[in-house]
XYZ file of C-alpha atoms in Angstrom:
614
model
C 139.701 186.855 8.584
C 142.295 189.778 8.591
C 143.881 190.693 12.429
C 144.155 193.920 12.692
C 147.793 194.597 14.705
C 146.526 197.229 16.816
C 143.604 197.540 18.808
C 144.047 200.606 22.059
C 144.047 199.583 25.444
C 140.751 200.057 27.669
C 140.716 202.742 30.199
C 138.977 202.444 33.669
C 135.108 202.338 33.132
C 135.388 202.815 29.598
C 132.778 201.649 27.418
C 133.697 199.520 24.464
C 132.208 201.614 21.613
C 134.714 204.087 23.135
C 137.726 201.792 22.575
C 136.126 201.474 19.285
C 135.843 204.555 18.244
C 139.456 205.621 19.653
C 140.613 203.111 17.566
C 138.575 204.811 13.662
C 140.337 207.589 15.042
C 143.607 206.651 15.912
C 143.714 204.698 12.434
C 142.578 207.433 10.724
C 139.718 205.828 9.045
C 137.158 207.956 7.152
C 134.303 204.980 6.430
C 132.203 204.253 9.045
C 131.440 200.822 7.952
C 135.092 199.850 6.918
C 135.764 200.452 11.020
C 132.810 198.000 11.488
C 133.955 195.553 9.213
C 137.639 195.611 10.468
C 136.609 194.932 14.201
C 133.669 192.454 13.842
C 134.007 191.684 10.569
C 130.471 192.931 9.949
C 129.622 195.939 7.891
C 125.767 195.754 8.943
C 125.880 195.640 12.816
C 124.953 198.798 14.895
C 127.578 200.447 17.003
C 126.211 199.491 20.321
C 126.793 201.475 23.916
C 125.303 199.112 26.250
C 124.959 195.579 24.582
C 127.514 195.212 21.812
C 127.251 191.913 20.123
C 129.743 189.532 17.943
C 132.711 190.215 20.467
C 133.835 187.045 19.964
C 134.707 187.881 16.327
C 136.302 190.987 17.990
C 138.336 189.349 20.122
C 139.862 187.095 17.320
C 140.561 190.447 15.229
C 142.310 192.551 17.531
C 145.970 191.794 19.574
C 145.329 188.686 22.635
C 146.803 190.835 24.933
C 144.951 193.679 24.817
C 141.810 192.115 27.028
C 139.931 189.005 27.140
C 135.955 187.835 26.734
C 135.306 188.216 30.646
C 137.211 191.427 31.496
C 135.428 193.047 28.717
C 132.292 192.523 29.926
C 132.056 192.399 33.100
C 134.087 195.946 32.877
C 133.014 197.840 29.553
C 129.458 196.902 28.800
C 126.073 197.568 30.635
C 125.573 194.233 31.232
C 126.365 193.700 34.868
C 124.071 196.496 35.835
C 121.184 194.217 34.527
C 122.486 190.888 35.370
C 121.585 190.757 39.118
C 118.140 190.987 38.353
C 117.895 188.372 36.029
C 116.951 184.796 36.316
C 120.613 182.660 35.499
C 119.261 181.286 32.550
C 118.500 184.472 31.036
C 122.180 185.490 32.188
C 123.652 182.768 30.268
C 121.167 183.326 27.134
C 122.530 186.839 26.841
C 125.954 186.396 27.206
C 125.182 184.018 24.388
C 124.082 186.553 22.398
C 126.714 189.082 23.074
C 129.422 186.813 22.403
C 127.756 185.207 19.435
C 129.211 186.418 15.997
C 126.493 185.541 14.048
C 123.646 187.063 16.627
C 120.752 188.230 14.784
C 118.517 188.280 18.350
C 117.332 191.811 19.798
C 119.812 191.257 22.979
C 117.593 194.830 24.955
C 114.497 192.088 23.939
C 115.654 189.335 25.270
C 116.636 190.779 28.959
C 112.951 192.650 28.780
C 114.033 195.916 29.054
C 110.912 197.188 26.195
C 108.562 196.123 28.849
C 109.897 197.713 31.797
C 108.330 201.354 30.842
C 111.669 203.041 31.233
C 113.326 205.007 28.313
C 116.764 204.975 27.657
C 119.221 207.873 27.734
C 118.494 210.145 24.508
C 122.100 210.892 23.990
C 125.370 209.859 25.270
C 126.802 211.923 28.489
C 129.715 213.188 30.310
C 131.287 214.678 33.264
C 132.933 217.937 33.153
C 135.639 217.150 35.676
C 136.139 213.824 34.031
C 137.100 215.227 31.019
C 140.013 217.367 32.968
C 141.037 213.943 34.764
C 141.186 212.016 31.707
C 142.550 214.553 29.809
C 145.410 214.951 32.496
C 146.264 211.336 33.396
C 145.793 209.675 29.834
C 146.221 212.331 27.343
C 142.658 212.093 25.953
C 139.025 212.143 26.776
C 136.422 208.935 26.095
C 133.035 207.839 27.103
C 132.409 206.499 30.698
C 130.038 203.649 31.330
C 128.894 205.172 34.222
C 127.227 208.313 32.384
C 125.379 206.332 29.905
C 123.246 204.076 32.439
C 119.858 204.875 32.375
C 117.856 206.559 35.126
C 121.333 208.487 36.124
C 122.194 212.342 35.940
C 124.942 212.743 37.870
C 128.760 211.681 38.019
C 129.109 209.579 40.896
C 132.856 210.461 41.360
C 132.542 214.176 41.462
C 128.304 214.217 42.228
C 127.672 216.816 39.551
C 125.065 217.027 36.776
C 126.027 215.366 33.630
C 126.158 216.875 29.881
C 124.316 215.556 27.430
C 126.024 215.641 23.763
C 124.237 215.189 20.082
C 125.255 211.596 19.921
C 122.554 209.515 20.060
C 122.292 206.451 22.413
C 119.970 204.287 20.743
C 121.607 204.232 17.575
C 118.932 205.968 15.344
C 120.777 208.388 13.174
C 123.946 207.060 13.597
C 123.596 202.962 13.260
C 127.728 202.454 12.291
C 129.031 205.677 13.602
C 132.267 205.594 16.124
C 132.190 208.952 17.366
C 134.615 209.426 19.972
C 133.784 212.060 23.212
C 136.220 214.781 21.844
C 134.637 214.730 18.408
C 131.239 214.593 20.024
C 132.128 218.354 22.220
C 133.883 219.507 19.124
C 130.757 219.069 16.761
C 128.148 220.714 19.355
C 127.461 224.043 19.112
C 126.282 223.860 22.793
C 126.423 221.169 25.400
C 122.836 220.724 27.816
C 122.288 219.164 30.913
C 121.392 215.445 30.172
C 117.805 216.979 31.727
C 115.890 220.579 31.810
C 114.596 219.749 35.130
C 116.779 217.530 37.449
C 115.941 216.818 41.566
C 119.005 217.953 43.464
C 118.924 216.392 46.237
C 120.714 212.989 48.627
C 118.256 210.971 46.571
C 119.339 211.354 43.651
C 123.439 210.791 44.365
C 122.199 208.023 46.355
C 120.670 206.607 43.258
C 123.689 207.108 41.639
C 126.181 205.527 43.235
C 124.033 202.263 44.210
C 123.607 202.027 40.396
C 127.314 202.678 39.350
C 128.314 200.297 42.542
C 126.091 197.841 40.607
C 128.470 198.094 37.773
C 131.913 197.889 40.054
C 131.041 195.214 42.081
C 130.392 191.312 40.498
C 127.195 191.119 42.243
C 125.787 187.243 40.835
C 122.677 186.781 39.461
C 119.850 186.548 41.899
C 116.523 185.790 40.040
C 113.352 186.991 40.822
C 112.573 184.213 43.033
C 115.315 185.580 45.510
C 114.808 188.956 44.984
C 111.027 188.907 45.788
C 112.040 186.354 49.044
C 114.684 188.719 50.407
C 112.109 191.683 50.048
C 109.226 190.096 51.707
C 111.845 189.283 54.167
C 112.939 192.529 55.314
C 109.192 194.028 54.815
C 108.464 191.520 58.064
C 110.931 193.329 59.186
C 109.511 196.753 58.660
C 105.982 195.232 59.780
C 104.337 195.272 55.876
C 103.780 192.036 56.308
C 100.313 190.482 57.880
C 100.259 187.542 59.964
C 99.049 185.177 57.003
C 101.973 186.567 54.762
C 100.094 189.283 53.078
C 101.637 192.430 51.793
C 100.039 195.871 53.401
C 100.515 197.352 49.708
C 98.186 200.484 50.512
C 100.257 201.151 53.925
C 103.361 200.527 51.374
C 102.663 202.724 48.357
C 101.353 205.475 51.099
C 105.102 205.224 52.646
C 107.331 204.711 49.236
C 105.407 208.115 47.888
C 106.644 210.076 50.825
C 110.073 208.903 50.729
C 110.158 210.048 47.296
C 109.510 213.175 45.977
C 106.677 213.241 43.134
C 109.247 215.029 40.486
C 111.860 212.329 41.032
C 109.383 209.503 40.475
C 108.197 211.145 37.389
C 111.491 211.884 36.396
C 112.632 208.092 36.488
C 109.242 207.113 35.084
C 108.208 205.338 38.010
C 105.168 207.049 39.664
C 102.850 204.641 41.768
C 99.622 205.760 41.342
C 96.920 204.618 43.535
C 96.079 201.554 41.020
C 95.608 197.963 41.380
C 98.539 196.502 39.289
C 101.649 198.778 39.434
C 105.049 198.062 38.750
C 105.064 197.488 43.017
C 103.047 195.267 42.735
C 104.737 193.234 40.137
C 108.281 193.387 41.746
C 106.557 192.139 44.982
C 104.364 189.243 43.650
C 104.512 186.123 42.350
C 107.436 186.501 39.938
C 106.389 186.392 36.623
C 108.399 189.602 34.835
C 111.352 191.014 35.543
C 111.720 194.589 36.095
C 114.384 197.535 35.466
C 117.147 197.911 37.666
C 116.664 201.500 38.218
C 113.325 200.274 40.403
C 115.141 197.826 42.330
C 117.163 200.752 43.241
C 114.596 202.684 44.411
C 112.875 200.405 46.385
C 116.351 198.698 47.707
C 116.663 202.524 49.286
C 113.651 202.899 50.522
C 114.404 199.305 52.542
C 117.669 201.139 53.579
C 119.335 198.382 51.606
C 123.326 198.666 50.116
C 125.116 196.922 47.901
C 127.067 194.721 50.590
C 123.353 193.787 51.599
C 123.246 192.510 47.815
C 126.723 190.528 47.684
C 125.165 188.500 51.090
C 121.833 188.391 50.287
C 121.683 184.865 50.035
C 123.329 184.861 52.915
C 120.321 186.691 54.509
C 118.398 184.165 53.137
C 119.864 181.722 54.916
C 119.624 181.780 58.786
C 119.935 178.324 59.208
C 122.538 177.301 56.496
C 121.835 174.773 53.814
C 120.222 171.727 54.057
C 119.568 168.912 55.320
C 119.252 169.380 58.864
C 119.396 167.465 61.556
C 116.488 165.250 62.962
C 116.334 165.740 67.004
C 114.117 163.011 67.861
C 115.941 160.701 70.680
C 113.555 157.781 70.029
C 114.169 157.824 66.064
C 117.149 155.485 65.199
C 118.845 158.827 62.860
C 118.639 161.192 65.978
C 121.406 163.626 65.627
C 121.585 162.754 61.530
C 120.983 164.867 58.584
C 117.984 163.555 57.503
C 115.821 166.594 57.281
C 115.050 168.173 54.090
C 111.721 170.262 54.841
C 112.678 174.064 56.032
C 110.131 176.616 56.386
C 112.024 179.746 57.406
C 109.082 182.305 59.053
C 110.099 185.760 60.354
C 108.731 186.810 64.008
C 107.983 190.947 64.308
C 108.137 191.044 67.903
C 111.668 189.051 68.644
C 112.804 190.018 65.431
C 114.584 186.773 64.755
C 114.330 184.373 61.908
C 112.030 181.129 62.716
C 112.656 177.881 61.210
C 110.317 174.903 61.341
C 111.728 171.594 60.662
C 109.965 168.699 59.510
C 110.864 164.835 59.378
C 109.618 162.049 57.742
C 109.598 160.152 60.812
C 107.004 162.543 61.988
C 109.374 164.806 64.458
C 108.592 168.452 63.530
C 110.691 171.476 65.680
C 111.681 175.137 65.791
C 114.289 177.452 66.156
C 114.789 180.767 66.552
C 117.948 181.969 64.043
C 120.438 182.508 62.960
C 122.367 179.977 63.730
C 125.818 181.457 64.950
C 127.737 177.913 66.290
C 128.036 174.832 64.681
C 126.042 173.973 67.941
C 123.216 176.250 67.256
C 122.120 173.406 64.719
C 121.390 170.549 67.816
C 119.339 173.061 69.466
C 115.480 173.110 69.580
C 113.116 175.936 70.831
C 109.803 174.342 70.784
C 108.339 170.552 69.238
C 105.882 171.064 67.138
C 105.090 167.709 66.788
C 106.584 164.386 68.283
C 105.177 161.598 65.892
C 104.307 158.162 66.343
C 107.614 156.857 66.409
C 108.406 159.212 69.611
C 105.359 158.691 71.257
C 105.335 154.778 70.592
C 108.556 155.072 72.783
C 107.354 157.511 75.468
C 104.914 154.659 76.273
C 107.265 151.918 76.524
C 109.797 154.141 78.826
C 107.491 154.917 81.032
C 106.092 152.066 82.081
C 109.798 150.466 82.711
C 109.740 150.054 86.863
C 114.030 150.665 86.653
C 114.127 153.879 85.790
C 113.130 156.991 87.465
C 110.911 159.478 86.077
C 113.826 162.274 85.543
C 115.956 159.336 83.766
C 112.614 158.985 82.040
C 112.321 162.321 80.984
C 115.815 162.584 80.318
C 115.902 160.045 77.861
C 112.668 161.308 76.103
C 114.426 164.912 75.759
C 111.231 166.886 77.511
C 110.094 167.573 81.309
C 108.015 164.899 83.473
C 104.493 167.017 82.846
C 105.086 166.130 78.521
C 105.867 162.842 79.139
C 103.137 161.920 81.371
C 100.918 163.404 79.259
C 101.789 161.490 75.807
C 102.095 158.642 78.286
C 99.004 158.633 79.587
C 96.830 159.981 76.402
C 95.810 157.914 73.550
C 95.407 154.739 75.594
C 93.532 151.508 75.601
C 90.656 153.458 77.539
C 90.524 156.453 75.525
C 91.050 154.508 71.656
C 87.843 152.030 72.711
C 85.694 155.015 73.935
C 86.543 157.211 70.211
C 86.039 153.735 68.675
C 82.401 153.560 70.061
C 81.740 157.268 69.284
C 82.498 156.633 65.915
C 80.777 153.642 65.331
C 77.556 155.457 66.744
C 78.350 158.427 63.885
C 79.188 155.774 61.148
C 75.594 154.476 62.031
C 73.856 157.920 61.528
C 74.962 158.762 58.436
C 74.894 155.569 57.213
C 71.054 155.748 57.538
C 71.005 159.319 56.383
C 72.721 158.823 52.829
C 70.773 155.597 52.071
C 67.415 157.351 53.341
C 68.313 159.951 50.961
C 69.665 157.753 48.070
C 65.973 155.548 48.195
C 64.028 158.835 47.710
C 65.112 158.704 44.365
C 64.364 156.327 41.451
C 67.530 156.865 39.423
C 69.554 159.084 41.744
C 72.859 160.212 39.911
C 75.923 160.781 42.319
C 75.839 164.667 41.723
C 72.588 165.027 42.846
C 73.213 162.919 46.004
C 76.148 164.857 46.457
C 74.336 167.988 46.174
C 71.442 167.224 48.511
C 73.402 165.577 51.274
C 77.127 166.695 50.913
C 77.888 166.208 54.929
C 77.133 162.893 54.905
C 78.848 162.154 51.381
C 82.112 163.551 52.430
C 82.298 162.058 55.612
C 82.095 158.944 53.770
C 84.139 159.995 51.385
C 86.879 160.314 53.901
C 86.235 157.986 56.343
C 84.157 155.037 54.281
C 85.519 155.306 50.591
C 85.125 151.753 49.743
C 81.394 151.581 50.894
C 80.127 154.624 49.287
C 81.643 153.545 45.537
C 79.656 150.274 46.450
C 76.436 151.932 46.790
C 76.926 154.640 44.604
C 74.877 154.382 40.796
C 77.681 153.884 38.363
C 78.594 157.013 36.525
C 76.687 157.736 33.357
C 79.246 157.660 30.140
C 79.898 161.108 28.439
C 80.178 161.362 24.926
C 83.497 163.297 24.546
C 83.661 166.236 22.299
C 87.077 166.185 20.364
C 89.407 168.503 22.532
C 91.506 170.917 21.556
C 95.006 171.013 22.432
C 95.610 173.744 24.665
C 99.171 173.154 25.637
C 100.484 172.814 22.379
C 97.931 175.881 20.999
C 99.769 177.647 23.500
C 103.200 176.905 22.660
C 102.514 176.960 18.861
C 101.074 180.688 19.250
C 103.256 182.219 21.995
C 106.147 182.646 19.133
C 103.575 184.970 16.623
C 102.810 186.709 19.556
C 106.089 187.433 20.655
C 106.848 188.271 16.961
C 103.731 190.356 16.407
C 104.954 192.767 19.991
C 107.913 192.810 18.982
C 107.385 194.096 15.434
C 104.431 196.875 16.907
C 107.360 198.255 19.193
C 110.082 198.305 16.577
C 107.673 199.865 13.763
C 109.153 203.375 12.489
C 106.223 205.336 12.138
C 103.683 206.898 14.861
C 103.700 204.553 17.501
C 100.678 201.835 17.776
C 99.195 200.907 21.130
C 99.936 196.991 22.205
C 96.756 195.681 22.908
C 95.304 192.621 23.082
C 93.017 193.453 19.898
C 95.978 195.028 18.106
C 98.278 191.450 18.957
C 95.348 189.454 17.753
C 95.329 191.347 14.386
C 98.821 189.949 13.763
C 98.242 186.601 13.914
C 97.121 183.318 11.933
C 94.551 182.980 14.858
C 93.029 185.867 16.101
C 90.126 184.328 17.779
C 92.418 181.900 19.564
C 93.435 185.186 21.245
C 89.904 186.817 21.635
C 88.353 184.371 23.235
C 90.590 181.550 25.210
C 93.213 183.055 25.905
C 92.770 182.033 29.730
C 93.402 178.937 28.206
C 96.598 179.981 26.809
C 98.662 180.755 30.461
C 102.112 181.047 28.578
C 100.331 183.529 25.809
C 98.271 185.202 28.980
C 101.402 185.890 30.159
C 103.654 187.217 27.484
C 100.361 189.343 26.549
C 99.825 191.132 29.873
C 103.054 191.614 30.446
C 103.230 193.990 27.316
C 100.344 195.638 26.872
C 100.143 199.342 27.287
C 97.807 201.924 29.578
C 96.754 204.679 28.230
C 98.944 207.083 29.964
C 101.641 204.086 28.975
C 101.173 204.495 25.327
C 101.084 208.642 25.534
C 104.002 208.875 27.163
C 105.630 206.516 24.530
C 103.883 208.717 21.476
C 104.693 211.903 23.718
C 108.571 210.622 23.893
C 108.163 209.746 19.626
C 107.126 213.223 18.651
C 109.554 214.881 21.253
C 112.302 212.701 19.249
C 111.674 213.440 15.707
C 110.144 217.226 15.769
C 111.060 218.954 12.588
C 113.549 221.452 13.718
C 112.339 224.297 11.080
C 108.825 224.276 13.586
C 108.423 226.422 16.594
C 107.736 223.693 19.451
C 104.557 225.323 21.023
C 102.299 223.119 23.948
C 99.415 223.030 21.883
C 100.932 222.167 18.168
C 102.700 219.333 20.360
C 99.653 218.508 22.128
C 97.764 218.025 18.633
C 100.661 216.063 17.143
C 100.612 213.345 19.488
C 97.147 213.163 19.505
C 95.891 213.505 23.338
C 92.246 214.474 23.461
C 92.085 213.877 27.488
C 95.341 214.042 29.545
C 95.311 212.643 33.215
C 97.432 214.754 35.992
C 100.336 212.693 35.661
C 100.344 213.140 31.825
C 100.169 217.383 32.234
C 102.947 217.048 35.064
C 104.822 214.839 32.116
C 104.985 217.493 29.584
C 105.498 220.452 31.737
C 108.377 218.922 32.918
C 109.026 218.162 29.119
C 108.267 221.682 28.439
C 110.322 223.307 31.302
């Protein structure tokens, strides 16, 4: 391993194939691959913008002082504008991968960002007034992360529209090319707007500054679990939540279209079209995907969320601290200990106030309305919801004790006189031997009932007693277990097919799978739709896929998570012919039209191109 004795220092927000590609320059080197090889000691990797791999080999080529593993990227790649939205262990897998020297893993693959339905800049950007800044207080120009995340037009420093340069983003074209921002302007023969059509308006800066503040600020990773609690939090809030803990999507989708305009929805790819299953829906529910950062954004503004509500969200999710809690029962020998562990935090529309119920194992369930504010918030009870045997077995014996006056008696208890005559006086000898007789009168019923009903039968099976008298036979069930098995006919033996494995057909197929969508996206020519059909095609066991695949959850999964719409797949084969028109061919609507292949194009497909074509 040769260590290269100068590698340039990283300037504010740059991103690291700009350091790199400062550094071909200011060595003077004409190969592009010699550059690669001399920083990662790789000749074959691709010059990456937003997830550079093999830093660790960088990092033992270049100076020590010049920056360390963290620093760089946390500072100079994409990564932490992903990273909040990611479960941890995803987190940790890809800074695996990027620090990895011998990563051979498709990092953008691995984070999910193929499925999330949002493209990627074309080319690389930058800021007009940038370039005078940089140019002014470092002597030179480079490439700012900040321009090159996707879903973002405009510089949030100076809020105007950013250029878009030949360069291209992805790496197709130029797969071990360092090409540096001044040799980028120099080589254009015109600079355009980074889009033809672009919504100027609050939005949009909005957009851009919650996305660049993503970048800025360390925000941790949340998950999807937290994510999709803190939302469903603050839609109670907002009153999109039913009493039963239902989602109003229709009133939801109705309200997030006409905080948005259509053009910037289209624009960022994420219309919501009035469809069962949309990308809403999928942020919302139970969390099964993850989904692009640039629709968190859009639906954290539309909650009137900010990034400080980000940094505390756990926080938010936390009215009542972390557990245990403590128990509050004065007759329970841990009153005033932390012995609770059960905390079902409810949100109440009308007080507006977090609700949490707390449940002991000694039977003593209470709630309380939050947050807690004082460390003596956490003694205090609003309402029992239930006392438990233990309480109530001592209610009884304080109350009949001649010493002690009914206040001391209620006192003791912690409730009013009215409560404790009530659990006092309930429940007694009295009451217990008149439910006694009442249910020895039912037990007598149905007895006669099921065995009535069992006799009319000359081989009766237990199925078709069940199915002839199932109020009886539960009742039973539940109340007489032991008596019913007795007089039950023994179950008939099955002769057991041989089974098939499920759970380890699943796991044994989910890798093909993943394999076969991952080599349908990556293929070079005209795109192919992911279907289900088209998935099955490329592996061992196509029927497997056909037929059972609701007995293949993990496989469901992957599967639906992937596969395309229609208007999915044309806008993919509409972005693939955009891309790699010959430029000796006029571009005309209908040549285009007949290229990509569209026979019948929905609304939001002819809004697509003319905002293509504009």
């Amino acid at each position: 391993m040769n260590v290269i004795s100068y590698f340039p220092s990283l300037y504010p927000d740059e991103v690291l194939y700009s350091a790199c590609a400062r550094y071909k320059k200011h060595t003077n080197i004409k190969a592009q691959k010699t550059s690669m090889e001399a920083l990662f000691g790789n000749n074959h990797l691709t010059a990456s913008v937003d997830f550079p791999s093999n830093i660790n080999m960088l990092l033992q080529q270049i100076p020590r002082d010049v920056i360390n593993y963290e620093t760089l990227l946390q500072k100079h790649t994409l990564f932490p504008f992903y990273k909040p939205f990611l479960p941890l262990e995803r987190v940790e897998k890809v800074r695996e991968l990027m620090l990895d020297h011998q990563c051979t893993h498709n990092i953008p693959g691995t984070i999910g960002i193929m499925s999330y339905g949002i493209s990627a800049p074309r080319n690389l950007r930058y800021c007009e007034d940038c370039i005078s800044e940089d140019s002014l207080n470092y002597g030179e120009i480079y490439w700012h992360r900040e321009h090159q995340l996707p879903g973002i037009f405009h510089c949030d420093k100076h809020q105007k529209l950013l250029l878009e340069t030949t360069v291209n983003y992805s790496g197709k074209g130029r797969k071990h090319n360092l090409i540096t921002l001044e040799e980028a302007i120099n080589e254009c023969k015109y600079i355009k707007p980074s889009r033809n059509y672009i919504v100027q308006n609050d939005l949009m800066l909005k957009i851009s500054n919650l996305a660049c503040e993503l970048l800025r600020r360390d925000v941790s990773s949340l998950g999807l679990e937290t994510m999709r609690s803190f939302y469903k939090a603050v839609l109670s809030k907002k009153g999109y939540i039913t009493r039963k803990g239902n989602i109003r999507f229709k009133d939801l989708i109705i309200d997030f279209n006409n905080f948005y305009d259509n053009e910037l929805l289209f624009l960022l790819e994420s219309s919501i079209q009035k469809e069962t299953d949309t990308w809403l829906h999928k942020l919302l529910r139970k969390p099964r995907v993850t989904c692009h950062p640039i629709r968190h954004i859009l639906f954290l503004l539309f909650l009137d969320a900010d990034i400080n509500l980000l940094l505390n969200i756990k926080k938010e999710l936390q009215p009542f601290g972390k557990g245990p809690w403590f128990c509050l029962n004065q007759a329970a020998d841990h009153f005033h200990k932390p012995t609770i562990k059960d905390c079902s935090i409810h949100y109440c529309t009308h007080s507006n106030l977090h609700i949490g119920i707390f449940s002991c194992s000694c039977g003593f369930t209470y709630l309380r309305k939050g947050p807690d504010k004082t460390w003596a918030d956490k003694f205090r009870k609003d309402r029992v919801y239930s006392f438990g045997e233990i309480w109530i077995a001592e209610c009884k014996k304080v109350y009949i004790n001649p010493d002690l006056s009914l206040r001391e008696k209620s006192r003791r208890m912690g409730v009013d006189p009215k409560t404790l005559i009530r659990y006092s006086t309930t429940n007694g000898a009295e009451s217990s031997a008149a439910e006694t007789v009442k249910t020895q009168i039912e037990l007598e019923k149905r007895t006669k009932r099921l065995l009535r009903n069992i006799n009319n039968h000359e081989t009766p099976s237990r199925s078709v007693i069940r199915r002839e008298n199932p109020r009886d036979y539960i009742w039973h069930y539940r109340n007489n277990r032991e008596w019913l098995y007795s007089i039950l006919p023994k179950n008939s033996k099955r002769i057991t097919k041989q089974r098939i494995d499920w759970l380890k057909t699943d796991n044994e197929i989910l890798g093909p799978v993943r394999s076969a969508i991952n080599n349908i996206f990556k293929y070079d020519g005209k795109p192919i739709r992911v279907t289900r059909a088209e998935i099955s095609r490329r592996v061992e066991k196509p029927n497997i896929i056909e037929y059972s695949l609701n007995k293949l959850p993990k496989t469901r999964e992957v599967i639906s998570s992937f596969i395309e719409s229609t208007e999915e797949f044309q806008i993919r084969r509409i972005n693939w012919v955009f891309d790699n028109w010959k430029q000796n061919i006029e571009l005309s609507m209908w040549l285009f039209k007949r290229e990509v292949g569209i026979n019948k194009e929905s609304e939001f497909i002819k809004k697509y191109l003319k905002i293509l074509f504009s």
